[in-house]
C-alpha cells in the first residue's frame, strides 16, 4: 500500500454541491419504513454505511470468503442490510439478507428466552434446582446443598462439562435426550456450581428438556408457538443437519493449501440438540430478534417477554473476577472502553455467526457466514464503524443533507495496482475518500483528497499525523465517456487501474 494511503486518517474537508451516488443508494436502500429514514439519511450515518459497504467487500476479498450477509439494526428498525459473495458458489446464487444460515449457538439465546418465559408465566422459578423438574438430572458428585439451578444452566455457571455425554463432533454424533438422561447420573460435575464460568452445550441440552417437561410439548413446537411466530420470525426454525431447504447457504470448509473448500457435513438433529444449536435463520429475521432485545423498558408488557425479564436476561448473573465479561441468561456480556455490550456467536461445520448488541447506542449487528474459517470478529469492526454516527443521529436528528456530488461519481469505484492490491475511491458528503478496503480498520487506512483541477487531487492528512506536511499528487485518467479508468500517485510512481 502506498504509505500516504496507509498512514492517513479519514477526514475530508471539501464541501461541494451533491446528489445521490451509487454507494449512498446502497447505504440507504434498506431503510424499511419512513420512521428510519431520518437516521439512515443522516449524512454521517450515510457515509459510515457507505464506508462499511466498501470495507466488507474488501474483507471478502482479503479472507477469500464464499459469502456472508450483514444487517445493522437501530432499536426497532433494520437500517441497512446486504449480502456479499455467494450462498452457493457452484450455482452462483448470491447471498442476501433473506439467505438462510445455520446460526448454531445463537440458538441458545432463543432457548434461554423460552425458559425465562416459563418463569415469567409462573411455571417454574429460575432459582429452582433443575432436579425439581427433571428428576433424572442428578449429576455425579452433586449435592442437595449446592444444586445446579435453572439460572445456572442459562449462564454457564452450573459446573457442567462442555459437551453432553456421548457427544462426538468428529463423527458428528449428538446424543438424544434419553441417552443424556441415562448418562447424567454417571457424569460428574467438572466444577462446583457457581464457582466459575464453564461454557456448556450440555447445560443447554438440559435446558431444552426442561422447557419440554414443564410446558408439556416438544421443545421445537413450544419455541415456534410461543417465541418465533409471535415475533414474526417466519424464516427461523429448527432444521435437521441431514436436511436442506430452498435458500439455505451451502456450508464451505476452511481454505487449505492443497485444494478448494470442501462442503461440510452437519450434525444430525436430535431432540436434545434443538436447544443447543439447531436453528436456521436469516439476517432479516435476526434483525427482528435484535430489535426485540431493545424492548427492555417497563412499557413492554409482552407478549413474549416483559421489559423487566429482558433486562434480567441482559444483566450479569455471573462475572469474571476482573468484571471484564460474564454471562447473563443466554447472552455473553462484555465491558471495555467502548461500553457495555451483549452478544452471542455461533459455529457449526461450514457456518460462523455473530449477533452483537450495543446497549448505549441501541445498535445491533448481525453477521452470518457460510465458511468454516469465517472471521466473526468482523462484527466488532462493523459496530465500530456505525454505532457512534447512529447514536448521534438518533440523539439529535439533522436535516437530510444532499448526497455527494454527481461530478465525483465518475471517480468512484475499486482500483488495483499491478500486484492486485486494491483501493477504493468513495464519494461521501464532503467529497472524495481514498480507502484501503482490506485494512483491518478502514478508518486508519484511508486518506482525504483535495482537488487541484478537474481530474487532479492531492492527499491530505489530519492535524498531528506523521504525514501531515506530505502531499501526494493524484492524477485520474478518463475514458471517452468521462469515466475514470485509472489514477497515478506520487508523480506516476504508482498506478491503480479501475476494476470493471
XYZ file of C-alpha atoms in Angstrom, residues 124-294:
171
model
C -41.016 -22.528 37.265
C -38.582 -20.340 39.166
C -35.132 -19.511 37.820
C -33.811 -20.321 41.285
C -35.341 -23.824 41.289
C -32.962 -26.775 41.384
C -33.116 -28.347 37.936
C -33.868 -31.703 39.566
C -37.197 -30.328 40.832
C -38.474 -30.510 37.250
C -36.186 -33.170 35.743
C -35.908 -35.992 38.260
C -33.211 -37.712 36.197
C -30.903 -34.702 36.481
C -28.647 -35.920 39.293
C -25.039 -35.424 38.139
C -22.487 -37.492 39.995
C -20.858 -35.564 42.855
C -23.703 -33.035 43.034
C -25.104 -32.365 46.492
C -28.545 -31.224 47.706
C -26.892 -28.311 49.488
C -25.346 -26.959 46.276
C -27.664 -27.930 43.425
C -27.460 -26.861 39.817
C -30.223 -24.285 39.484
C -32.179 -23.266 36.414
C -30.346 -19.951 36.031
C -27.025 -21.801 36.209
C -27.893 -23.660 33.004
C -28.563 -20.387 31.198
C -25.457 -18.568 32.485
C -22.934 -21.408 32.076
C -22.297 -21.396 35.819
C -23.576 -24.866 36.736
C -20.210 -26.637 36.664
C -21.292 -28.947 33.827
C -18.877 -30.322 31.256
C -18.837 -28.647 27.848
C -20.458 -31.376 25.751
C -23.355 -33.692 26.508
C -22.247 -37.196 27.490
C -21.981 -39.286 24.339
C -21.199 -36.382 22.004
C -18.683 -36.973 19.206
C -18.034 -33.953 16.998
C -15.511 -35.852 14.897
C -18.140 -38.402 13.921
C -20.945 -35.785 14.065
C -22.850 -37.680 16.745
C -25.143 -35.835 19.126
C -26.913 -37.906 21.811
C -30.676 -37.775 22.162
C -32.483 -36.741 25.330
C -32.990 -40.291 26.561
C -29.265 -41.057 26.248
C -28.364 -37.893 28.144
C -30.857 -38.676 30.903
C -29.436 -42.179 31.304
C -25.832 -40.932 31.362
C -26.255 -37.940 33.666
C -26.105 -39.853 36.938
C -22.679 -41.211 35.939
C -21.363 -37.892 34.613
C -19.591 -35.831 37.279
C -19.606 -32.078 37.566
C -16.326 -30.545 36.411
C -16.668 -27.626 38.854
C -18.799 -26.827 41.887
C -21.905 -24.911 40.793
C -21.497 -21.112 40.768
C -17.726 -21.293 41.244
C -16.516 -20.464 37.707
C -17.825 -19.921 34.211
C -17.687 -23.018 32.041
C -19.431 -22.830 28.660
C -21.683 -25.857 28.331
C -23.641 -27.230 25.392
C -24.688 -29.941 27.819
C -26.371 -27.344 30.016
C -28.447 -26.083 27.104
C -29.436 -29.598 26.085
C -30.799 -29.946 29.619
C -32.492 -26.515 29.347
C -34.357 -27.670 26.238
C -35.607 -30.740 28.043
C -36.658 -28.529 30.933
C -38.833 -26.486 28.555
C -40.353 -29.659 27.169
C -41.059 -31.141 30.595
C -42.587 -28.013 32.108
C -44.634 -26.991 29.056
C -45.782 -30.486 28.129
C -44.992 -30.030 24.424
C -41.831 -30.739 22.385
C -39.218 -28.013 22.645
C -39.293 -27.102 18.930
C -43.069 -26.678 18.949
C -43.026 -24.633 22.138
C -40.366 -22.335 20.718
C -42.226 -21.883 17.439
C -45.622 -21.216 19.026
C -44.504 -19.033 21.920
C -41.383 -17.190 20.733
C -40.702 -17.328 16.993
C -44.133 -16.810 15.456
C -45.339 -14.136 17.925
C -42.285 -12.068 16.937
C -42.817 -12.613 13.206
C -39.715 -14.745 12.740
C -41.193 -16.754 9.892
C -37.857 -17.907 8.409
C -36.353 -19.117 11.700
C -36.863 -22.782 12.500
C -35.245 -25.979 13.728
C -33.655 -27.872 10.834
C -32.105 -31.329 10.840
C -28.476 -31.338 9.790
C -29.307 -34.015 7.217
C -31.915 -31.779 5.593
C -31.756 -28.719 3.401
C -34.315 -26.262 2.144
C -34.542 -23.576 -0.534
C -32.432 -20.551 0.302
C -30.066 -22.325 2.721
C -26.429 -21.336 2.198
C -24.025 -24.133 1.303
C -21.562 -24.777 4.179
C -17.967 -24.487 2.980
C -14.928 -25.749 4.866
C -11.674 -23.989 5.532
C -9.193 -22.805 2.942
C -6.329 -25.245 2.599
C -3.078 -25.004 0.589
C -3.834 -28.180 -1.353
C -7.355 -27.777 -2.671
C -10.672 -25.897 -2.834
C -13.026 -25.553 0.108
C -14.912 -28.756 0.842
C -18.651 -28.837 1.551
C -19.104 -29.664 5.224
C -21.444 -32.294 6.648
C -23.752 -31.318 9.506
C -24.739 -32.711 12.882
C -27.921 -34.832 12.545
C -30.792 -33.492 14.593
C -31.755 -34.981 17.919
C -34.353 -33.761 20.386
C -31.517 -32.698 22.717
C -29.635 -30.678 20.072
C -32.617 -28.478 19.182
C -31.943 -26.079 22.066
C -28.164 -26.196 21.624
C -27.659 -25.151 18.009
C -30.244 -26.433 15.526
C -31.858 -23.194 14.306
C -31.588 -21.707 10.834
C -32.326 -18.044 10.283
C -31.619 -15.031 8.077
C -30.354 -11.503 8.592
C -33.887 -10.247 8.023
C -35.305 -12.467 10.768
C -32.460 -11.906 13.218
C -32.968 -8.167 12.809
C -36.385 -8.685 14.419
C -34.723 -10.713 17.173
C -32.198 -7.929 17.784
C -34.965 -5.314 17.916
C -36.842 -7.479 20.429
C -33.830 -7.291 22.772
C -34.134 -3.490 22.785
